[in-house]
Short mmCIF file of C-alpha atoms in Angstrom, two decimals:
data_model
loop_
_atom_site.label_atom_id
_atom_site.label_comp_id
_atom_site.label_asym_id
_atom_site.label_seq_id
_atom_site.Cartn_x
_atom_site.Cartn_y
_atom_site.Cartn_z
CA MET D 47 156.89 172.78 60.87
CA THR D 48 159.49 174.94 59.25
CA LEU D 49 158.33 176.96 56.30
CA TYR D 50 161.52 176.30 54.11
CA VAL D 51 164.12 173.96 53.55
CA ALA D 52 167.52 175.93 54.07
CA GLU D 53 170.39 174.85 52.17
CA GLU D 54 173.55 173.88 53.31
CA PHE D 55 176.70 175.00 52.03
CA SER D 56 180.31 174.02 52.80
CA GLU D 57 182.70 176.52 54.51
CA PRO D 58 184.50 177.31 51.02
CA GLU D 59 180.81 177.65 49.16
CA THR D 60 180.00 179.93 51.64
CA ASP D 61 182.95 182.15 51.20
CA VAL D 62 182.26 182.28 47.62
CA LEU D 63 178.57 182.97 47.84
CA ARG D 64 178.46 185.96 50.38
CA ARG D 65 179.95 188.07 47.73
CA TYR D 66 177.20 187.78 45.61
CA PHE D 67 174.04 187.04 47.21
CA THR D 68 172.49 189.17 50.17
CA ASN D 69 171.75 186.33 52.55
CA LEU D 70 172.26 182.48 52.58
CA ASP D 71 169.65 181.05 54.67
CA GLN D 72 166.29 182.66 53.19
CA PRO D 73 164.42 181.84 50.39
CA VAL D 74 164.38 185.19 48.90
CA PHE D 75 167.92 187.10 48.20
CA ALA D 76 169.07 189.56 45.83
CA LEU D 77 171.93 189.08 43.56
CA VAL D 78 174.94 191.86 43.93
CA ASN D 79 178.36 192.22 42.43
CA LEU D 80 177.77 190.23 39.34
CA PRO D 81 177.71 190.95 35.36
CA GLU D 82 174.31 191.66 34.21
CA VAL D 83 174.46 188.89 31.63
CA VAL D 84 175.47 186.53 34.57
CA LYS D 85 172.32 187.23 36.59
CA GLY D 86 170.31 186.83 33.55
CA ALA D 87 171.70 183.36 32.63
CA LEU D 88 171.14 182.47 36.37
CA PHE D 89 167.45 183.23 36.07
CA ALA D 90 167.43 181.47 32.74
CA ARG D 91 168.22 178.17 34.06
CA TYR D 92 165.44 178.24 36.72
CA SER D 93 163.10 177.31 34.28
CA ARG D 94 164.81 173.81 33.25
CA SER D 95 166.27 173.31 37.04
CA SER D 96 165.15 172.18 40.25
CA LYS D 97 168.13 173.38 41.94
CA SER D 98 168.31 176.75 43.99
CA LEU D 99 169.93 179.32 42.25
CA ARG D 100 172.94 179.46 44.89
CA ARG D 101 173.55 175.69 43.87
CA LEU D 102 173.07 176.57 40.46
CA PHE D 103 175.83 179.16 40.59
CA LEU D 104 178.19 177.02 42.50
CA ASP D 105 177.51 173.91 40.08
CA GLU D 106 177.64 175.74 36.79
CA PHE D 107 178.77 179.22 36.83
CA VAL D 108 181.40 180.19 39.23
CA GLY D 109 183.96 177.65 37.69
CA ASP D 110 183.42 180.06 34.83
CA LEU D 111 184.05 183.41 36.28
CA ASP D 112 187.29 185.05 37.29
CA ILE D 113 186.39 186.17 41.22
CA THR D 114 189.93 186.67 42.13
CA GLY D 115 189.61 189.83 44.34
CA ASP D 116 186.22 189.57 44.88
CA ASP D 117 186.53 188.55 48.36
CA THR D 118 187.10 192.10 49.41
CA ILE D 119 184.31 193.53 47.84
CA ASP D 120 181.57 195.23 50.02
CA ALA D 121 178.17 195.19 48.31
CA THR D 122 177.03 198.44 50.39
CA MET D 123 180.57 200.27 49.17
CA GLY D 124 179.70 203.51 48.07
CA LEU D 125 175.82 203.34 48.72
CA GLU D 126 175.85 205.58 51.24
CA ARG D 127 176.89 208.77 49.04
CA ALA D 128 174.26 207.37 46.22
CA GLU D 129 171.53 207.52 48.99
CA GLN D 130 172.04 210.82 49.76
CA LEU D 131 171.60 211.72 46.13
CA TYR D 132 168.55 209.67 45.83
CA ASP D 133 167.33 210.79 49.09
CA ARG D 134 167.24 214.55 47.61
CA VAL D 135 165.89 214.14 44.15
CA PHE D 136 163.53 210.98 45.29
CA LEU D 137 162.15 212.13 48.43
CA GLU D 138 162.50 215.71 48.56
CA TYR D 139 161.01 216.45 45.06
CA GLY D 140 158.77 213.49 44.91
CA ASP D 141 160.39 212.27 41.49
CA ASP D 142 158.90 208.69 41.19
CA SER D 143 160.59 208.62 38.21
CA VAL D 144 163.57 208.27 39.84
CA ALA D 145 162.80 204.78 41.12
CA GLN D 146 162.25 203.64 37.66
CA LEU D 147 166.16 203.94 36.88
CA GLY D 148 167.56 201.24 39.28
CA GLY D 149 167.04 197.59 39.12
CA VAL D 150 167.20 194.57 41.03
CA HIS D 151 167.42 190.95 40.30
CA LEU D 152 165.57 189.23 43.19
CA ALA D 153 165.20 185.43 43.91
CA CYS D 154 161.89 184.23 45.61
CA GLU D 155 162.40 180.30 46.36
CA GLN D 156 159.95 177.60 47.38
CA ALA D 157 156.86 179.87 46.50
CA SER D 158 153.60 178.39 46.00
CA ASN D 159 151.89 178.36 42.57
CA VAL D 160 149.19 180.70 44.32
CA LEU D 161 151.92 183.03 45.23
CA THR D 162 153.88 183.14 41.82
CA LYS D 163 150.49 184.36 40.38
CA VAL D 164 150.80 187.24 42.74
CA LEU D 165 154.30 187.91 42.15
CA GLU D 166 153.76 188.11 38.59
CA TRP D 167 151.07 190.32 38.28
CA GLY D 168 152.81 193.63 37.59
CA ARG D 169 153.43 194.80 33.71
CA LEU D 170 156.52 196.48 33.85
CA MET D 171 158.71 193.81 35.36
CA SER D 172 160.51 190.49 34.09
CA TYR D 173 160.08 187.04 35.31
CA LEU D 174 161.22 183.74 34.75
CA GLU D 175 159.94 180.55 37.13
CA GLN D 176 160.18 176.88 36.77
CA SER D 177 158.49 174.54 34.72
CA THR D 178 156.31 172.20 35.38
CA ARG D 179 157.50 170.52 32.12
CA TYR D 180 161.18 170.15 33.11
CA ILE D 181 161.06 169.80 36.98
CA ALA D 182 160.11 166.51 38.25
CA TYR D 183 157.79 167.05 41.05
CA ASP D 184 158.38 163.51 42.61
CA THR D 185 162.07 164.02 43.80
CA ARG D 186 161.82 165.64 47.30
CA LEU D 187 163.24 168.88 49.06
CA GLY D 188 164.84 168.13 52.32
CA GLY D 189 163.09 164.92 52.60
CA ARG D 190 159.63 166.19 51.88
CA TYR D 191 157.29 166.65 48.88
CA ARG D 192 157.78 170.15 47.13
CA TYR D 193 154.80 171.93 48.38
CA TRP D 194 153.37 175.02 50.61
CA ARG D 195 153.07 174.30 53.99
CA ASP D 196 150.80 177.06 55.62
CA PRO D 197 151.76 177.89 59.28
CA ASP D 198 148.27 178.85 60.36
CA VAL D 199 146.67 175.34 58.49
CA ALA D 200 149.72 173.42 60.10
CA ARG D 201 148.64 174.24 63.20
CA SER D 202 144.83 173.95 63.16
CA HIS D 203 143.00 170.63 63.44
CA LEU D 204 143.45 170.29 59.31
CA GLY D 205 147.08 170.34 59.91
CA THR D 206 147.54 166.40 59.91
CA ARG D 207 145.13 165.85 57.16
CA TYR D 208 146.89 168.58 54.83
CA VAL D 209 150.18 166.93 54.72
CA ALA D 210 148.65 163.45 54.48
CA ASP D 211 146.81 164.68 51.59
CA MET D 212 149.12 166.42 49.74
CA ASP D 213 151.44 163.42 50.38
CA ARG D 214 148.93 161.43 48.57
CA ILE D 215 148.06 163.64 45.55
CA PHE D 216 152.22 163.67 45.21
CA ASP D 217 152.31 159.98 45.52
CA ALA D 218 149.76 159.50 42.79
CA TYR D 219 151.68 161.95 40.65
CA SER D 220 155.01 160.09 41.25
CA GLU D 221 153.41 156.64 40.20
CA ALA D 222 152.07 158.14 37.13
CA VAL D 223 155.22 159.83 35.42
CA PRO D 224 156.81 156.44 34.78
CA ILE D 225 153.66 154.84 33.58
CA MET D 226 153.07 157.57 31.37
CA GLN D 227 157.21 157.55 30.34
CA ASP D 228 156.79 153.77 29.30
CA TRP D 229 153.92 154.50 27.36
CA PHE D 230 154.85 157.40 25.51
CA ARG D 231 158.13 155.51 24.53
CA ALA D 232 156.19 152.40 23.51
CA ARG D 233 153.92 154.79 21.42
CA ILE D 234 156.68 157.02 19.88
CA PRO D 235 159.93 154.97 19.26
CA LYS D 236 163.04 156.61 18.94
CA THR D 237 164.24 157.37 15.40
CA SER D 238 167.85 156.84 14.59
CA ASP D 239 167.94 160.93 13.60
CA ASP D 240 167.95 161.35 17.33
CA SER D 241 170.38 161.00 20.17
CA ASP D 242 169.47 159.22 23.57
CA PHE D 243 169.62 162.51 25.20
CA VAL D 244 167.16 164.48 23.17
CA TYR D 245 164.72 161.80 22.57
CA ARG D 246 164.87 161.21 26.65
CA GLN D 247 164.21 164.77 27.42
CA ALA D 248 161.44 164.83 24.99
CA ILE D 249 159.47 161.85 26.47
CA ARG D 250 160.10 163.14 30.06
CA ALA D 251 158.61 166.78 28.89
CA LYS D 252 155.64 164.81 27.47
CA ALA D 253 155.06 162.65 30.56
CA PHE D 254 155.34 165.67 32.57
CA ASP D 255 152.60 167.71 30.45
CA ALA D 256 150.12 164.61 30.77
CA VAL D 257 150.18 164.58 34.83
CA ARG D 258 151.08 167.91 35.61
CA GLY D 259 147.22 168.50 36.31
CA MET D 260 147.47 166.05 39.19
CA LEU D 261 149.86 168.72 41.00
CA PRO D 262 148.12 170.93 43.63
CA ALA D 263 148.21 174.53 43.41
CA ALA D 264 150.75 174.51 46.58
CA SER D 265 153.57 172.87 44.50
CA LEU D 266 156.67 174.76 45.02
CA SER D 267 158.28 176.96 42.56
CA ASN D 268 161.51 179.09 42.29
CA VAL D 269 160.71 182.33 40.33
CA GLY D 270 163.35 185.03 39.37
CA ILE D 271 162.20 188.65 39.27
CA TYR D 272 163.91 191.75 37.55
CA GLY D 273 162.16 194.77 38.04
CA SER D 274 162.94 198.71 38.99
CA GLY D 275 162.64 200.40 42.46
CA GLN D 276 159.06 201.55 41.49
CA GLY D 277 157.78 198.14 40.17
CA TYR D 278 158.82 196.62 43.47
CA GLU D 279 157.38 199.50 45.51
CA ASN D 280 153.73 198.71 43.73
CA LEU D 281 154.48 195.22 43.95
CA LEU D 282 155.07 195.40 47.83
CA LEU D 283 152.10 197.78 48.47
CA ARG D 284 149.84 194.93 46.97
CA MET D 285 151.32 192.14 48.41
CA ARG D 286 151.07 193.56 52.16
CA ALA D 287 147.36 194.12 51.31
CA HIS D 288 147.06 190.92 49.94
CA PRO D 289 144.61 188.47 52.13
CA LEU D 290 146.74 185.39 51.63
CA PRO D 291 149.35 184.92 54.45
CA GLU D 292 151.88 183.78 52.23
CA ALA D 293 151.75 186.54 50.20
CA ARG D 294 152.14 188.93 53.32
CA HIS D 295 155.03 186.74 54.55
CA TYR D 296 157.03 187.04 51.42
CA ALA D 297 156.64 190.91 51.05
CA THR D 298 158.37 191.17 54.46
CA LEU D 299 161.23 188.85 53.16
CA MET D 300 161.27 190.65 50.08
CA LEU D 301 161.36 194.39 51.58
CA ALA D 302 164.27 193.16 53.78
CA GLU D 303 166.55 191.76 50.76
CA LEU D 304 165.71 194.88 48.59
CA ARG D 305 166.48 197.22 51.39
CA LYS D 306 170.06 195.88 51.28
CA VAL D 307 170.48 196.91 47.73
CA ILE D 308 168.09 199.81 46.89
CA PRO D 309 166.84 201.11 50.52
CA SER D 310 165.93 204.71 49.01
CA PHE D 311 163.15 203.41 46.56
CA LEU D 312 161.50 201.35 49.05
CA ARG D 313 161.43 204.31 51.81
CA ARG D 314 157.91 204.86 51.53
CA VAL D 315 156.71 201.03 51.95
CA ASP D 316 156.34 200.91 55.56
CA LEU D 317 155.51 204.84 56.54
CA GLU D 318 151.87 205.19 57.83
CA ASP D 319 150.69 208.22 55.66
CA ARG D 320 152.27 206.60 52.43
CA GLY D 321 153.01 202.74 51.95
CA VAL D 322 150.70 201.83 54.95
CA ALA D 323 147.78 203.90 53.83
CA ALA D 324 148.23 202.70 50.21
CA SER D 325 147.98 199.03 51.25
CA ASN D 326 145.19 199.75 53.63
CA TYR D 327 143.30 201.34 50.63
CA LEU D 328 143.70 198.42 48.59
CA ALA D 329 142.92 196.12 51.03
CA ASP D 330 139.55 198.30 52.19
CA VAL D 331 138.47 198.29 48.57
CA ASP D 332 139.05 194.17 48.15
CA GLU D 333 136.58 193.70 51.25
CA ARG D 334 134.03 196.32 49.95
CA MET D 335 134.06 194.42 46.76
CA GLN D 336 133.87 190.95 48.30
CA ALA D 337 130.70 192.47 50.24
CA VAL D 338 128.73 193.93 47.37
CA ALA D 339 129.36 191.22 45.11
CA GLY D 340 128.36 188.63 47.32
CA ASP D 341 125.19 190.38 48.17
CA LEU D 342 124.55 190.70 44.56
CA LEU D 343 125.76 187.71 42.97
CA ALA D 344 125.68 184.73 45.74
CA THR D 345 122.71 182.95 44.50
CA VAL D 346 123.55 183.24 40.79
CA ASN D 347 124.85 179.75 39.24
CA PRO D 348 127.28 180.53 36.07
CA ASP D 349 125.70 179.76 32.73
CA PRO D 350 127.47 177.06 30.50
CA ALA D 351 130.53 178.30 28.64
CA PRO D 352 133.11 177.37 25.83
CA THR D 353 136.83 177.27 26.96
CA VAL D 354 137.26 180.86 25.13
CA THR D 355 134.61 183.42 24.66
CA LEU D 356 134.99 186.69 22.63
CA VAL D 357 132.85 188.97 24.94
CA ASP D 358 134.09 192.46 23.33
CA HIS D 359 135.21 193.88 19.78
CA ASP D 360 134.83 196.77 17.81
CA PRO D 361 133.26 195.81 14.40
CA GLU D 362 134.79 198.71 12.86
CA GLY D 363 138.03 197.61 14.10
CA GLU D 364 139.64 197.07 10.77
CA ILE D 365 138.68 200.23 9.27
CA LYS D 366 140.41 202.19 12.31
CA LEU D 367 143.08 199.94 11.94
CA VAL D 368 144.21 200.85 8.22
CA ALA D 369 143.10 204.63 9.37
CA SER D 370 145.68 204.29 11.73
CA MET D 371 148.46 202.60 9.69
CA LEU D 372 148.12 205.55 7.08
CA TYR D 373 148.02 208.15 9.87
CA ALA D 374 151.99 208.68 10.56
CA HIS D 375 152.29 208.72 6.92
CA SER D 376 149.93 211.57 6.11
CA ASP D 377 148.82 215.00 7.50
CA LEU D 378 145.60 214.35 7.62
CA PRO D 379 143.09 214.27 10.88
CA GLU D 380 142.42 210.65 11.90
CA ARG D 381 138.65 211.27 11.85
CA GLN D 382 139.15 212.24 7.77
CA LEU D 383 141.43 209.28 7.64
CA GLU D 384 138.59 206.81 8.92
CA SER D 385 135.80 208.49 6.52
CA LEU D 386 138.39 207.67 3.47
CA VAL D 387 139.29 204.41 4.75
CA ARG D 388 135.51 203.56 4.93
CA ALA D 389 135.17 204.59 1.44
CA MET D 390 137.92 202.48 0.02
CA SER D 391 137.55 199.14 -1.73
CA VAL D 392 138.74 196.35 0.07
CA ASP D 393 141.88 195.73 -2.44
CA ASP D 394 142.98 199.35 -1.34
CA ARG D 395 142.56 198.41 2.28
CA MET D 396 144.49 195.35 1.94
CA ALA D 397 146.97 196.85 -0.02
CA VAL D 398 147.76 199.20 3.15
CA VAL D 399 147.72 196.02 5.31
CA ARG D 400 149.90 194.19 3.35
CA ALA D 401 152.47 197.09 2.98
CA TYR D 402 152.29 197.82 6.93
CA VAL D 403 152.96 194.02 7.93
CA GLY D 404 155.86 193.59 5.23
CA ASP D 405 157.52 190.58 4.48
CA ARG D 406 157.55 188.92 8.22
CA ARG D 407 160.36 186.06 8.05
CA ASN D 408 159.52 184.98 11.49
CA ARG D 409 156.92 185.92 14.48
CA ARG D 410 159.48 188.19 16.09
CA HIS D 411 159.17 190.64 13.16
CA LYS D 412 156.46 193.02 14.60
CA PRO D 413 154.58 195.31 12.79
CA GLY D 414 154.04 198.86 14.44
CA ARG D 415 151.77 200.48 16.89
CA ALA D 416 148.57 200.96 14.47
CA LEU D 417 147.73 197.04 15.68
CA GLU D 418 147.33 198.73 18.99
CA ARG D 419 144.14 200.15 17.69
CA PRO D 420 141.43 197.30 17.74
CA THR D 421 141.04 195.39 20.71
CA TYR D 422 139.52 192.02 21.96
CA ARG D 423 138.37 190.91 25.32
CA PHE D 424 138.06 187.20 26.06
CA ASP D 425 136.72 185.35 28.62
CA VAL D 426 138.53 182.13 29.26
CA LEU D 427 137.61 178.93 30.98
CA ALA D 428 140.77 176.74 30.89
CA ASP D 429 142.62 174.63 33.60
CA TYR D 430 145.10 176.11 36.01
CA GLY D 431 148.15 175.12 34.51
CA ALA D 432 147.26 176.94 31.23
CA PHE D 433 146.08 179.96 33.26
CA ARG D 434 149.62 179.65 34.78
CA ASP D 435 151.24 179.88 31.43
CA LEU D 436 149.03 182.55 29.99
CA GLN D 437 149.02 184.87 32.66
CA ARG D 438 152.59 185.55 32.35
CA HIS D 439 151.93 187.89 29.30
CA ARG D 440 151.80 191.37 30.98
CA MET D 441 151.12 193.62 27.85
CA LEU D 442 147.52 193.21 28.44
CA THR D 443 144.61 193.53 30.97
CA ILE D 444 144.19 190.17 32.64
CA GLU D 445 142.10 189.08 35.93
CA TRP D 446 140.97 185.88 37.28
CA GLN D 447 138.46 184.49 39.64
CA ARG D 448 139.01 182.67 43.11
CA LEU D 449 140.73 179.20 42.49
CA THR D 450 138.16 176.28 43.50
CA PRO D 451 137.12 172.83 42.18
CA GLY D 452 133.93 174.28 41.11
CA ASN D 453 134.45 174.57 37.66
CA GLY D 454 135.43 170.78 36.88
CA TYR D 455 138.92 169.39 35.67
CA THR D 456 140.31 168.49 32.36
CA ARG D 457 142.24 164.98 31.71
CA PRO D 458 144.46 164.77 28.63
CA GLU D 459 143.12 161.77 26.32
CA ALA D 460 146.65 160.22 26.78
CA VAL D 461 146.02 159.44 30.41
CA ASP D 462 142.86 157.47 29.26
CA LEU D 463 144.63 155.82 26.87
CA ALA D 464 147.47 154.74 29.26
CA GLY D 465 144.86 153.18 31.74
CA MET D 466 145.39 155.97 34.41
CA THR D 467 142.04 157.25 34.38
CA ALA D 468 141.15 155.86 37.89
CA GLY D 469 144.12 157.30 39.60
CA PHE D 470 143.90 160.66 37.91
CA ASP D 471 140.22 160.94 39.02
CA ARG D 472 140.96 159.76 42.58
CA ALA D 473 143.65 162.65 42.89
CA MET D 474 141.02 165.08 41.67
CA ASP D 475 138.74 164.02 44.12
CA ARG D 476 140.90 164.05 47.11
CA SER D 477 142.26 167.50 45.64
CA ALA D 478 138.67 168.81 45.66
CA ALA D 479 137.79 167.17 49.33
CA LEU D 480 140.85 169.08 50.65
CA TRP D 481 139.80 172.17 49.32
CA GLU D 482 136.05 171.76 50.79
CA ALA D 483 137.65 171.15 54.37
CA LEU D 484 140.01 174.13 54.30
CA ASP D 485 137.20 176.38 52.77
CA ASP D 486 135.31 176.77 55.73
CA GLY D 487 137.77 178.06 57.95
CA TYR D 488 140.71 179.22 56.02
CA PRO D 489 139.26 180.30 52.54
CA GLU D 490 142.44 181.90 51.28
CA GLN D 491 144.43 179.10 51.79
CA ALA D 492 141.89 176.58 50.36
CA ALA D 493 143.32 177.40 46.73
CA TYR D 494 146.48 175.25 47.79
CA ALA D 495 144.32 172.18 47.78
CA VAL D 496 143.31 172.70 44.24
CA ALA D 497 144.89 170.58 41.28
CA LEU D 498 146.12 172.16 38.37
CA ALA D 499 143.64 170.33 36.05
CA TYR D 500 141.03 172.27 37.81
CA LYS D 501 139.60 175.08 35.65
CA VAL D 502 139.76 178.66 36.54
CA ARG D 503 137.93 181.31 34.69
CA PHE D 504 140.03 184.53 33.51
CA VAL D 505 139.48 187.40 31.29
CA MET D 506 142.42 188.77 28.82
CA GLN D 507 141.88 191.94 26.90
CA MET D 508 144.32 192.65 24.58
CA ASN D 509 145.31 194.98 21.15
CA ALA D 510 146.03 193.35 18.20
CA ARG D 511 149.61 193.76 18.54
CA GLU D 512 149.40 191.68 21.82
CA ALA D 513 147.06 189.23 20.20
CA MET D 514 149.44 188.50 17.49
CA HIS D 515 152.13 187.81 19.93
CA LEU D 516 150.24 185.80 22.27
CA ILE D 517 148.78 183.86 19.73
CA GLU D 518 151.55 183.28 17.45
CA LEU D 519 153.81 182.05 20.46
CA ARG D 520 151.18 179.87 22.30
CA THR D 521 150.09 178.07 19.20
CA SER D 522 153.57 176.82 18.18
CA THR D 523 153.74 173.14 18.25
CA GLN D 524 156.38 172.97 21.19
CA GLY D 525 153.69 174.51 23.34
CA HIS D 526 151.58 172.70 26.23
CA PRO D 527 148.00 171.37 24.62
CA ALA D 528 145.87 173.15 26.94
CA TYR D 529 147.13 176.60 26.01
CA ARG D 530 147.54 175.63 22.45
CA HIS D 531 143.92 175.34 22.41
CA VAL D 532 143.06 178.36 23.99
CA GLY D 533 145.69 180.41 21.33
CA GLN D 534 143.92 178.65 18.15
CA GLU D 535 140.32 179.32 19.77
CA MET D 536 141.38 182.94 20.08
CA TYR D 537 142.35 183.28 16.40
CA ARG D 538 139.60 181.45 15.01
CA LEU D 539 137.40 184.19 16.92
CA ILE D 540 138.91 186.91 15.85
CA GLU D 541 138.66 185.95 12.04
CA SER D 542 135.13 184.53 12.23
CA GLU D 543 133.30 186.42 15.12
CA ALA D 544 134.99 189.58 15.06
CA GLY D 545 134.80 189.49 11.01
CA HIS D 546 138.72 190.45 11.05
CA PRO D 547 140.51 188.61 8.42
CA ALA D 548 143.04 191.20 7.77
CA VAL D 549 144.13 190.93 11.46
CA ALA D 550 143.92 187.04 11.01
CA GLU D 551 146.16 187.40 8.01
CA MET D 552 148.82 189.58 9.43
CA MET D 553 149.08 186.67 11.99
CA LYS D 554 151.14 184.46 9.82
CA TYR D 555 152.74 182.11 12.35
CA VAL D 556 149.85 180.88 13.99
CA ASP D 557 150.05 177.11 14.28
CA LEU D 558 146.35 175.32 13.68
CA SER D 559 147.87 171.64 13.73
CA PRO D 560 146.67 169.18 16.58
CA GLU D 561 148.61 168.25 18.85
CA ALA D 562 152.33 166.86 18.26
CA ASP D 563 153.59 163.32 19.41
CA LEU D 564 156.36 164.97 20.79
CA GLU D 565 156.22 168.90 21.29
CA ARG D 566 159.51 169.38 22.63
CA LEU D 567 161.16 167.11 19.75
CA GLU D 568 162.42 169.71 17.72
CA SER D 569 163.36 172.07 20.43
CA GLU D 570 165.45 169.79 22.12
CA ARG D 571 167.30 169.01 18.55
CA ARG D 572 168.09 172.71 18.35
CA SER D 573 169.50 173.03 21.73
CA GLU D 574 171.78 169.66 21.08
CA GLN D 575 172.58 171.54 17.95
CA ARG D 576 173.53 174.33 19.76
CA ARG D 577 175.62 172.62 22.43
CA MET D 578 177.46 170.70 19.58
CA SER D 579 178.46 174.04 17.55
CA ARG D 580 179.54 175.42 20.90
CA ASP D 581 181.89 172.41 21.44
#
């Protein structure tokens, strides 16, 4: 069984692609010799297209670029001299900060939805991945459904069952999509204000949202990463220590491609006394923690819990927040400021807060770093699809538990109303049974079988500034209902349970409205207006 579906390009296409991509036959490759804005635009197209990046480049970009003269470009030109400079600074003087100053756009294609979370763990890198809201997973790639086929599982006695069960789950998803589209069309008719294209896109997104929970975590995604040499080094050290074979395999592919572009920054990754030792340390700590946690917690069952629990906050958070707001505008010690704020009236404190937050015209107007003083720690139990979206927020601490069917699953109300309950539940049962079969001999790969509707527990710890960004963004009406609910609960807990009404008041763009009929309608309207204005 082949791991990837290699793309086929014509000879003229190959002649163009070789100038800008570090290989044409592997799922991991770097982008070179292209303007930065083109690299960014290519990755931006990932979220709404099922095409590979190289195919997107040929179909949508190359026609608008002046590539005359590029046929003689050598991607390694000048690299040797730069290498010597960086070797002297980076290796001889050990200046890690040098590795923060060179970046690479790297594409990782045909990666599972388990691996994408490993890739997106680091804070100081940028990511963009395909969206289950826009990609039809009923289409096939190279004649087969789009899910990861682990080589060890494929060679085992479970290989045939793995493929059969995955195909049946994707069959169920494929049958459900058109039924849900018809149901939404009947329930939400098109208005004369919208074009056929806008209406069709909004209905498709609504149907994909409703049934995305049926997709297993093995479903494939394309991920675009932009990061510094230091960011990639840290990512590779973690991936080489990761228990999931797919993560270690992609680390090998990534290291090979990155060394074609920034070899000096990654020289330490596989040195025995540096990178190898660091990866071994990470793997050893993980094994020790699994052992000690197993000894202490294996027989303890989880207590019932709501979707979102506020597990920690500072009762004096707003006092310290107001003191922090005044700090840069005074010459007083912070302790003294806190005492003064503690003695202030509520009206005086709110006057400070309102002056500090100013006249926010939209959610992109961000108040300053005084909001980083109060922190909140939330324990969340949500479906893996919602986690998949929330995990991409990086200016916070997020840790998650093992993905299993043990926490149960969510089923959208629309699925029930459309008469698809039985089909949805059969897909969940098949997912759980396959996970159980895999867990006995392949505990890491068992996560591939778990459908996105199953819940995973994760903790998110953030300051009020990040909370404002996350909650305002994730509660907007165009968001998926699953993570909108998480954001709305976080807001409610900050206001009521933490007792921080001033923080809540600053979050002016939180949307507490119920689920919209067509979440993506307004967004599709705006996109169409932008297209028309360009034309």
